[in-house]
Short mmCIF file of C-alpha atoms in Angstrom, two decimals:
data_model
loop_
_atom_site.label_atom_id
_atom_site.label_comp_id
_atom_site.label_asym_id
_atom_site.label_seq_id
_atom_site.Cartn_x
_atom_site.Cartn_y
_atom_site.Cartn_z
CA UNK A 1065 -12.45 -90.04 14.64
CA UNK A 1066 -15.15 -87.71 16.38
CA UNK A 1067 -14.86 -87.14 20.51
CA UNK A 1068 -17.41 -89.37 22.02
CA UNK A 1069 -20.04 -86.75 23.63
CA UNK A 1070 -20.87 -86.75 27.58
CA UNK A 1071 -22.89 -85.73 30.10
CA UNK A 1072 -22.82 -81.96 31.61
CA UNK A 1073 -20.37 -82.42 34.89
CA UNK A 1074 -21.49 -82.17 37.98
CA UNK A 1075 -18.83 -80.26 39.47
CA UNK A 1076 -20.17 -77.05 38.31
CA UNK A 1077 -20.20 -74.03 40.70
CA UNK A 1078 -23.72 -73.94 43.08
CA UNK A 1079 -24.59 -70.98 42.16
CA UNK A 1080 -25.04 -71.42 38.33
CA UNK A 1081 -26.57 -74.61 38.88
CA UNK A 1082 -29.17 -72.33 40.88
CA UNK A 1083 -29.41 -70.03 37.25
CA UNK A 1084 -29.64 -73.04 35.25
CA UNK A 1085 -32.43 -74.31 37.54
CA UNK A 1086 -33.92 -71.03 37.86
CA UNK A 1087 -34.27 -70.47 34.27
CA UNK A 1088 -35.38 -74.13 33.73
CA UNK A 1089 -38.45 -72.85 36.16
CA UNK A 1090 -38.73 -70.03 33.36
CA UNK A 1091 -38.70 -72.67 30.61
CA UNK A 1092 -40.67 -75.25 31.90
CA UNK A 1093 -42.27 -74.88 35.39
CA UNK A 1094 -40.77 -77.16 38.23
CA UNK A 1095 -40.49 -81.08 38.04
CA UNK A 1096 -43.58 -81.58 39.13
CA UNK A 1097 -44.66 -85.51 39.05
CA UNK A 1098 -43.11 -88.40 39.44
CA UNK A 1099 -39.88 -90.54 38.34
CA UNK A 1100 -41.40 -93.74 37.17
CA UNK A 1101 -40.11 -96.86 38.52
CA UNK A 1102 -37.84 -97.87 36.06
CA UNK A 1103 -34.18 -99.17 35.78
CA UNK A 1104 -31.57 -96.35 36.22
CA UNK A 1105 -29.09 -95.99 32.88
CA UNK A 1106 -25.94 -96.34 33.76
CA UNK A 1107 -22.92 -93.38 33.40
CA UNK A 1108 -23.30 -93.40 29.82
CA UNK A 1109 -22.17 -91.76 26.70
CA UNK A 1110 -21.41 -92.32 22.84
CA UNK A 1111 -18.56 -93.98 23.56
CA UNK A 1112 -20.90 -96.75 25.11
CA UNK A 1113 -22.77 -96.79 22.18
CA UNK A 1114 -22.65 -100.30 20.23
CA UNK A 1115 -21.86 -100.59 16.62
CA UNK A 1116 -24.92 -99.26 14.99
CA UNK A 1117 -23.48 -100.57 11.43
CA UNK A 1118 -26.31 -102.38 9.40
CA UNK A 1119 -29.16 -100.38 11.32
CA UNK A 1120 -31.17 -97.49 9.52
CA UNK A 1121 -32.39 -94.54 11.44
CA UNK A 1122 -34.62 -91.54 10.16
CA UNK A 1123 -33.80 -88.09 11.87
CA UNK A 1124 -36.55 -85.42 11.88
CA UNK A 1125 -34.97 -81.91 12.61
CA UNK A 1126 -31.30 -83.24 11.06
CA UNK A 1127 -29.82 -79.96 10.15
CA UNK A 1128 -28.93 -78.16 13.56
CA UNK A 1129 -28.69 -78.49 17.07
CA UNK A 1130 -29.42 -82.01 18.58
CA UNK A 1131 -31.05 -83.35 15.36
CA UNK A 1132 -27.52 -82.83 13.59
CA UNK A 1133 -25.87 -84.21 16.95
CA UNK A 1134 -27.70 -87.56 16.52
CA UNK A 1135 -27.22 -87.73 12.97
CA UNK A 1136 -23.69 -87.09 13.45
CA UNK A 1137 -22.83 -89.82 16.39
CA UNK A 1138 -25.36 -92.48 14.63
CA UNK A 1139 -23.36 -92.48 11.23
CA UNK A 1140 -20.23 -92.69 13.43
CA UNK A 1141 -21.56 -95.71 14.79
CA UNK A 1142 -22.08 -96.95 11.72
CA UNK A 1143 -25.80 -96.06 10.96
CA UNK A 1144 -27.27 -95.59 7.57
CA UNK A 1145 -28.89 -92.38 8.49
CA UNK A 1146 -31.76 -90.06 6.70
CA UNK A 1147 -32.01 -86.87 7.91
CA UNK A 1148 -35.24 -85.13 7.21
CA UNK A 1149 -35.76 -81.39 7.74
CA UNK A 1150 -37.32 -78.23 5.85
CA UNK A 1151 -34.26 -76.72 3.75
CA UNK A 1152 -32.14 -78.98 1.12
CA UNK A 1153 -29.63 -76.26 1.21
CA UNK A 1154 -28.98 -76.86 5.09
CA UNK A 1155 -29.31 -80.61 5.13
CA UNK A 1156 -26.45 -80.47 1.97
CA UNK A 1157 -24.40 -78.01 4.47
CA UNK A 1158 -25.09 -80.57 7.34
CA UNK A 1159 -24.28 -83.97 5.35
CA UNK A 1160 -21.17 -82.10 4.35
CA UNK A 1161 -20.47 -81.55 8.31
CA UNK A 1162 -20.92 -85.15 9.13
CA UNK A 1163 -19.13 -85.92 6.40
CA UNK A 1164 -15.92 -83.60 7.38
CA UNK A 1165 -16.16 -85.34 10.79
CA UNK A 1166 -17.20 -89.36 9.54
CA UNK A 1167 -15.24 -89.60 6.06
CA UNK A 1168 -17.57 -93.42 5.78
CA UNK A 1169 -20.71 -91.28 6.40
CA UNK A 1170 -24.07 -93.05 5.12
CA UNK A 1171 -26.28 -89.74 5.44
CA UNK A 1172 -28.97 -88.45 3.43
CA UNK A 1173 -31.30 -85.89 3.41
CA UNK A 1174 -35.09 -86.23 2.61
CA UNK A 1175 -37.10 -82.63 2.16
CA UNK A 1176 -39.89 -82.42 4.29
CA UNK A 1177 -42.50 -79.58 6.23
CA UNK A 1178 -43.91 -81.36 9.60
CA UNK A 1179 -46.29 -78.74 9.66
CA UNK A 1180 -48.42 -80.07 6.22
CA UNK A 1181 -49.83 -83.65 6.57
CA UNK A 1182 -49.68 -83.88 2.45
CA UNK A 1183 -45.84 -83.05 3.07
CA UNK A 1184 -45.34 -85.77 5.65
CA UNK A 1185 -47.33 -88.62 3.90
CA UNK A 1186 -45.36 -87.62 0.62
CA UNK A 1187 -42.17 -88.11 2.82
CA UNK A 1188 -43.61 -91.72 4.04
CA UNK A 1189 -44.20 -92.84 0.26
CA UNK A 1190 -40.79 -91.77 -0.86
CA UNK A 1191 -38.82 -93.46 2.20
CA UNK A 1192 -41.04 -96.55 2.09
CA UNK A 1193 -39.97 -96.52 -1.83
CA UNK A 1194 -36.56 -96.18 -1.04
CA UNK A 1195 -35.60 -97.88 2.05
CA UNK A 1196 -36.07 -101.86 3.01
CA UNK A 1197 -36.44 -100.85 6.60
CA UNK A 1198 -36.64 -98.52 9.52
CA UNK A 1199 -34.53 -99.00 12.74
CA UNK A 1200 -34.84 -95.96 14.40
CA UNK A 1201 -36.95 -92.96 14.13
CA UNK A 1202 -36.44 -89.92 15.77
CA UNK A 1203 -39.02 -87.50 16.36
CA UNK A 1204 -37.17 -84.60 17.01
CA UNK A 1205 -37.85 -81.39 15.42
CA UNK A 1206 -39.31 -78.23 17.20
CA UNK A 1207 -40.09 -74.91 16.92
CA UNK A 1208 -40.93 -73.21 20.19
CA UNK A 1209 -43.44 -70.15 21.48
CA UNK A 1210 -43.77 -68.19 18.57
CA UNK A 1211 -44.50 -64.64 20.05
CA UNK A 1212 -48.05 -64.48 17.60
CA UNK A 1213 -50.68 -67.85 16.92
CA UNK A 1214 -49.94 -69.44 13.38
CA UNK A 1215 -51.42 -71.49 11.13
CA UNK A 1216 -50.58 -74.59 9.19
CA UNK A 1217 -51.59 -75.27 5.59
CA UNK A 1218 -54.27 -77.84 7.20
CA UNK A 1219 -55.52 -75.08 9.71
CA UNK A 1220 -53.82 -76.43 12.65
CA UNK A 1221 -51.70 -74.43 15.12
CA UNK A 1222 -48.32 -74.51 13.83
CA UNK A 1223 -46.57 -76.28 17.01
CA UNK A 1224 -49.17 -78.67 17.64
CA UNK A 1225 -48.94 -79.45 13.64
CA UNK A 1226 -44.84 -79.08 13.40
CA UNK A 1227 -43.98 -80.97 16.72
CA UNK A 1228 -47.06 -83.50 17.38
CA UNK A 1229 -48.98 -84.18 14.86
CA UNK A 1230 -46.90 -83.95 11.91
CA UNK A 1231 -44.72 -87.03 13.99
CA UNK A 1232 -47.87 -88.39 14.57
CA UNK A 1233 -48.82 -89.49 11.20
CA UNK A 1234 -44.49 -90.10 10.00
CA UNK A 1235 -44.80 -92.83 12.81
CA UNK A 1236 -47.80 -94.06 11.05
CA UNK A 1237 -46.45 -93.59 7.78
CA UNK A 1238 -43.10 -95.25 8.81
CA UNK A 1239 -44.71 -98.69 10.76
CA UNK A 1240 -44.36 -100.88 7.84
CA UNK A 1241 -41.10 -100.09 7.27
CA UNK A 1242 -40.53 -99.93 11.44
CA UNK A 1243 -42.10 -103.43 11.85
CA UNK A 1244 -39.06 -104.88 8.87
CA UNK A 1245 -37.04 -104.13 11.20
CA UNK A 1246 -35.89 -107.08 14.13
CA UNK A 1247 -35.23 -104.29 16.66
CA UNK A 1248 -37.69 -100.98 15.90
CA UNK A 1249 -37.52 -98.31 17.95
CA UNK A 1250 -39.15 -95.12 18.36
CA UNK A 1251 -37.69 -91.82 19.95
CA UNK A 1252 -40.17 -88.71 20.28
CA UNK A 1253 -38.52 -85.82 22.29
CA UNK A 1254 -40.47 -83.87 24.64
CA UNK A 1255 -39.29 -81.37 27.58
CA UNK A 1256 -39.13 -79.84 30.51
CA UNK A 1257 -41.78 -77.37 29.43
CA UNK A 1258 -44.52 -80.28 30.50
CA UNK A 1259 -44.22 -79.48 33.97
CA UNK A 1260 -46.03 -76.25 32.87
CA UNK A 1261 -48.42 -77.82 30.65
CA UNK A 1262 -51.97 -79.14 30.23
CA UNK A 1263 -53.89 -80.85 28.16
CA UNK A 1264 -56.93 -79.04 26.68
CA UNK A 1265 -58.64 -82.08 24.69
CA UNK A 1266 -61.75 -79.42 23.90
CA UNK A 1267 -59.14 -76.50 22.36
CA UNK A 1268 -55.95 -78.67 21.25
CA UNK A 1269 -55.23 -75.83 18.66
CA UNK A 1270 -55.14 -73.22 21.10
CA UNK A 1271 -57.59 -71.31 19.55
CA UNK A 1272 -59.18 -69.76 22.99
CA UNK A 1273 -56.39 -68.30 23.86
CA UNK A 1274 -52.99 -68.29 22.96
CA UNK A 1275 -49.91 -68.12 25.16
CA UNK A 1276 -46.83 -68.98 23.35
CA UNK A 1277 -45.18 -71.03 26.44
CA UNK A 1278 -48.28 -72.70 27.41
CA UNK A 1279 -49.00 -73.66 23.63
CA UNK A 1280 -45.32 -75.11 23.25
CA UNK A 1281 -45.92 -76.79 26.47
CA UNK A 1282 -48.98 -78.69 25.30
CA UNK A 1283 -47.85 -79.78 22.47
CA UNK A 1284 -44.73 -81.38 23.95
CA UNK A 1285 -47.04 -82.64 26.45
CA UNK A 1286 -48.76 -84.47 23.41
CA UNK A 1287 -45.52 -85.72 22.27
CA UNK A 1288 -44.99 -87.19 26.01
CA UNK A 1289 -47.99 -88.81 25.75
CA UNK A 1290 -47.85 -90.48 22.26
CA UNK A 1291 -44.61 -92.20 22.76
CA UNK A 1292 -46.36 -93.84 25.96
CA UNK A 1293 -49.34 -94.72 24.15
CA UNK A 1294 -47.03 -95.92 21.19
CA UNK A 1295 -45.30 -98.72 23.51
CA UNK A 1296 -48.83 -99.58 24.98
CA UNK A 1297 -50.67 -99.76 21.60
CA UNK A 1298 -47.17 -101.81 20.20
CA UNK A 1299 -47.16 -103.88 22.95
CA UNK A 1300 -51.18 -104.53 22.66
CA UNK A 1301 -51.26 -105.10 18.86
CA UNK A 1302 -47.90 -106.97 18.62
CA UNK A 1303 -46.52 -104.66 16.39
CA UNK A 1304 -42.71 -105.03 17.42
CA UNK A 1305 -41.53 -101.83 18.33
CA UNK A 1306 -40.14 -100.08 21.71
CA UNK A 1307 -41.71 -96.49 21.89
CA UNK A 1308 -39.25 -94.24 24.42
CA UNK A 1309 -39.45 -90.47 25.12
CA UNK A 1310 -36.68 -88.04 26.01
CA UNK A 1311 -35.42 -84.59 26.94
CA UNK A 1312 -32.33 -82.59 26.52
CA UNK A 1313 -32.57 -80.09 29.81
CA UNK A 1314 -31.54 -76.96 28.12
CA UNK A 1315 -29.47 -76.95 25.57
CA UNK A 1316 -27.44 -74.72 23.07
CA UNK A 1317 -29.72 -74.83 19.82
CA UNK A 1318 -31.88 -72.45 17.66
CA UNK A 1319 -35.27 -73.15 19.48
CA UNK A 1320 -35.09 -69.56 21.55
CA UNK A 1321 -33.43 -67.77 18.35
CA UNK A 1322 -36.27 -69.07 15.92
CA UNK A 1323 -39.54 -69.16 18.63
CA UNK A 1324 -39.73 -66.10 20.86
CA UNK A 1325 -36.54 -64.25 19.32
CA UNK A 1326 -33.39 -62.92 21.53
CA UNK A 1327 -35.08 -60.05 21.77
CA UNK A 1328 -37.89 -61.55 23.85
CA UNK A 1329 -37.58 -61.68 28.14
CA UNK A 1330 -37.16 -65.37 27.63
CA UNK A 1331 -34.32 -64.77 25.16
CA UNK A 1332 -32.16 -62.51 27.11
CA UNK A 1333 -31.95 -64.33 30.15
CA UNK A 1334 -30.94 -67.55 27.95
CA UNK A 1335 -28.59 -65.64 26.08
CA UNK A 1336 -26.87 -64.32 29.26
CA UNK A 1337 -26.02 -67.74 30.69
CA UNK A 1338 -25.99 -69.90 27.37
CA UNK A 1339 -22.17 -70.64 28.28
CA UNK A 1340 -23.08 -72.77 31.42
CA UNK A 1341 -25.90 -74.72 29.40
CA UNK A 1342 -25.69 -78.14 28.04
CA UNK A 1343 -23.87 -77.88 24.34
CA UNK A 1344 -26.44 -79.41 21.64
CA UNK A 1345 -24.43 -82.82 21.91
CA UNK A 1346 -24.47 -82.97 25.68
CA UNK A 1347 -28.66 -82.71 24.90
CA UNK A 1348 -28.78 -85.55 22.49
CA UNK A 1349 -27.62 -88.06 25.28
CA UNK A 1350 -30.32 -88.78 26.63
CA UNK A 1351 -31.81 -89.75 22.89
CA UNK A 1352 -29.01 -91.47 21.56
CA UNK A 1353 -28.99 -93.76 24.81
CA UNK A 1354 -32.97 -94.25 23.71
CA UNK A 1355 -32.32 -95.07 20.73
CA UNK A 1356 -29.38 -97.04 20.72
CA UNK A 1357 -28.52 -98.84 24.33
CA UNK A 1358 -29.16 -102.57 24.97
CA UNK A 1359 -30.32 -101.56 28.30
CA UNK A 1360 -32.94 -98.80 27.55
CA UNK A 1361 -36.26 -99.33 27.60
CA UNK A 1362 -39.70 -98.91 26.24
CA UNK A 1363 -42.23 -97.01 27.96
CA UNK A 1364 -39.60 -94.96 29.55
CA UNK A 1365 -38.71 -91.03 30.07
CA UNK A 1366 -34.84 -90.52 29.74
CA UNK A 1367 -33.29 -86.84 29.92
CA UNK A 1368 -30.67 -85.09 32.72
CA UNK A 1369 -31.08 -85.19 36.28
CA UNK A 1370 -29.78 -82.29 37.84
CA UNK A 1371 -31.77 -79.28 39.67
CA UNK A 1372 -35.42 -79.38 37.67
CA UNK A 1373 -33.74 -81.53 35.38
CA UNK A 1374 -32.04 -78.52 33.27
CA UNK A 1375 -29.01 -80.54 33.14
CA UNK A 1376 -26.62 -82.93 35.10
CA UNK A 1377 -26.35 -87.09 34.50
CA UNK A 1378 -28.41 -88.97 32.10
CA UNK A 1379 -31.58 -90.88 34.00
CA UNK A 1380 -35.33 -91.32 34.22
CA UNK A 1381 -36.70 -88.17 33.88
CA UNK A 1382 -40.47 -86.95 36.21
CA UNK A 1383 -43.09 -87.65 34.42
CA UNK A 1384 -46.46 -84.93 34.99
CA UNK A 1385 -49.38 -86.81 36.38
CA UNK A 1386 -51.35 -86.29 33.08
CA UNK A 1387 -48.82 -87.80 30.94
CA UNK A 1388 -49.13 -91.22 32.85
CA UNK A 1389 -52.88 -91.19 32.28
CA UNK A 1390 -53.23 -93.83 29.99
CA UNK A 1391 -57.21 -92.90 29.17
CA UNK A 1392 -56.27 -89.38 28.22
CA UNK A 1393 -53.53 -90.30 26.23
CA UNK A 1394 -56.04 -92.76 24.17
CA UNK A 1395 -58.96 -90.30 24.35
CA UNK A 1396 -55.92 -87.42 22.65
CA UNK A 1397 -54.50 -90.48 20.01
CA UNK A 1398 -58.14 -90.91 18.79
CA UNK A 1399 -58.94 -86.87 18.59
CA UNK A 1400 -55.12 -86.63 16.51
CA UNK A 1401 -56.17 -90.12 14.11
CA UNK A 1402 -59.90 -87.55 13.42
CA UNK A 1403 -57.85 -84.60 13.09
CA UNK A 1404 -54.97 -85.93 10.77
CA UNK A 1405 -56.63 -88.82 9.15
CA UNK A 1406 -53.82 -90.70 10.26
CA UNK A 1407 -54.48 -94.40 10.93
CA UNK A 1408 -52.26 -96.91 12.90
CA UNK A 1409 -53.75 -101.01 13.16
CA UNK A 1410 -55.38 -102.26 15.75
CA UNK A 1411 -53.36 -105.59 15.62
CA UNK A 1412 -50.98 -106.89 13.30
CA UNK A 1413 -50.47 -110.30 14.84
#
């Protein structure tokens, strides 16, 4: 039996909440924007989660931090689950963990690199091969501020590629398969780091200039905005499924380790307080309640609500101004459909 994960407490001291919120205005700029109205979640944690047994969910980012977290509490629930990530030996290691933890585990592991669009369509054909359906994707993988601009295979910058547009194009890949289903849903993670970001439709790959924040920033921005256009494009062309969005705060994963390196200013000052952050399952809360809850909701931004949302209880998370633009967020889906080739219907009624 695992321990059902919660929320961050409340009760913790004043003055690290201060840290946690000043390093949150490190991360990701204050809240700036506004909490859409939508209805509250309630006090909520995997131990409110419903049976997921019969449902099949695809995990991007499976092997660590809150990608392994969801993965985990899903197949206790009863999920069928396919984790998808970069390294077979590390998705092995982490179906072994589940496994350890959830004896009945249904989890396996699908090789892909979000960063090359040939990867991620090859991904799509295999799973729409292998699976009758889709219940739940989760876009969730990340890699964050690399200190120097890389490229992708396809010549895009490697976080728009890795954590925009190579979701982009699974979602597209994954609709027939999401539209089988009598309950899709879709879960794209985004974060704090918005608050900090824009949205440079003329220089999406950051070619300009490159600031590793600012770049991550956009490109989570982008993520923000998909999963709204997603519910209003579903919604529009009847195609079934509820598009949500959510944020972890900050959490206790690999993104500093693997992006801008302990080393870096930004990875000291995490590494000096990482005790009094959220753990990597207190992050995936406000996901799992996305992707799981009766009550949740499409079209909505869940993640923590505590001092500039760097932790604290699960709710509606600010949304930046731009992100609830809905003729930018068109005007960006059409520029990623001409820059990926991807191609989602205009109707399926």
């Amino acid at each position: 039996m695992t321990t059902p994960l919660t929320p961050l407490p409340t009760s913790m001291p004043a003055f690290w909440r201060g840290r946690l919120a000043a390093l949150g205005l490190m991360l990701g700029g204050a809240t700036a924007g506004e909490a859409v109205a939508h209805t509250p979640p309630p006090a909520w944690s995997t131990a409110d989660m419903p049976t997921q047994e019969g449902r099949i969910f695809v995990v991007t980012g499976g092997t660590s931090g809150m990608g392994f977290e969801d993965a985990k509490a899903l197949a206790a629930a009863g999920a069928r689950v396919v984790i998808v990530a970069r390294n077979a030996q590390r998705g092995q290691e982490a179906i072994e963990k589940i496994r350890q933890a959830v004896p009945a585990a249904q989890v396996a592991f699908e090789g892909v690199d979000l960063s090359s669009l040939a990867s991620v369509r090859d991904l799509g054909q295999r799973l729409n091969a292998s699976l009758p359906r889709v219940d739940g994707l989760i876009n969730n993988a990340a890699i964050m501020a690399p200190p120097t601009r890389g490229t992708s295979v396809d010549g895009l910058e490697m976080q728009f590629a890795t954590n925009y547009a190579g979701h982009f194009v699974l979602t597209a890949e994954l609709l027939p398969l999401l539209r089988k289903s009598q309950a899709p849903r879709v879960v794209t993670l985004s974060s704090i780091a918005v608050h900090r970001g824009t949205l440079d439709l003329d220089d999406l790959q950051s070619t300009g200039a490159y600031e590793p924040m600012a770049t991550y920033a956009q490109s989570k921005l982008a993520c923000l905005m998909f999963a709204f256009e997603l519910q209003r494009r579903s919604e529009a062309g009847g195609w079934g499924i509820e598009s949500m969005a959510a944020h972890p705060g900050v959490a206790v994963t690999e993104l500093v380790a693997r992006g801008p390196g302990l080393d870096s200013a930004q990875g000291r000052e995490w590494a000096s307080h990482r005790e009094h952050f959220q753990t990597a399952a207190q992050g995936a809360i406000p996901t799992l309640y996305a992707a799981t809850a009766p009550t949740a909701q499409g079209g909505v931004y869940y993640g923590p609500t505590g001092p500039n949302e760097v932790a604290g209880p699960l709710g509606v998370a600010t949304v930046p101004a731009i992100a609830g633009d809905a003729a930018t967020a068109a005007r960006l889906w059409e520029l990623t459909e001409t820059i990926t080739g991807a191609r989602f219907p205009s109707s399926v009624r």
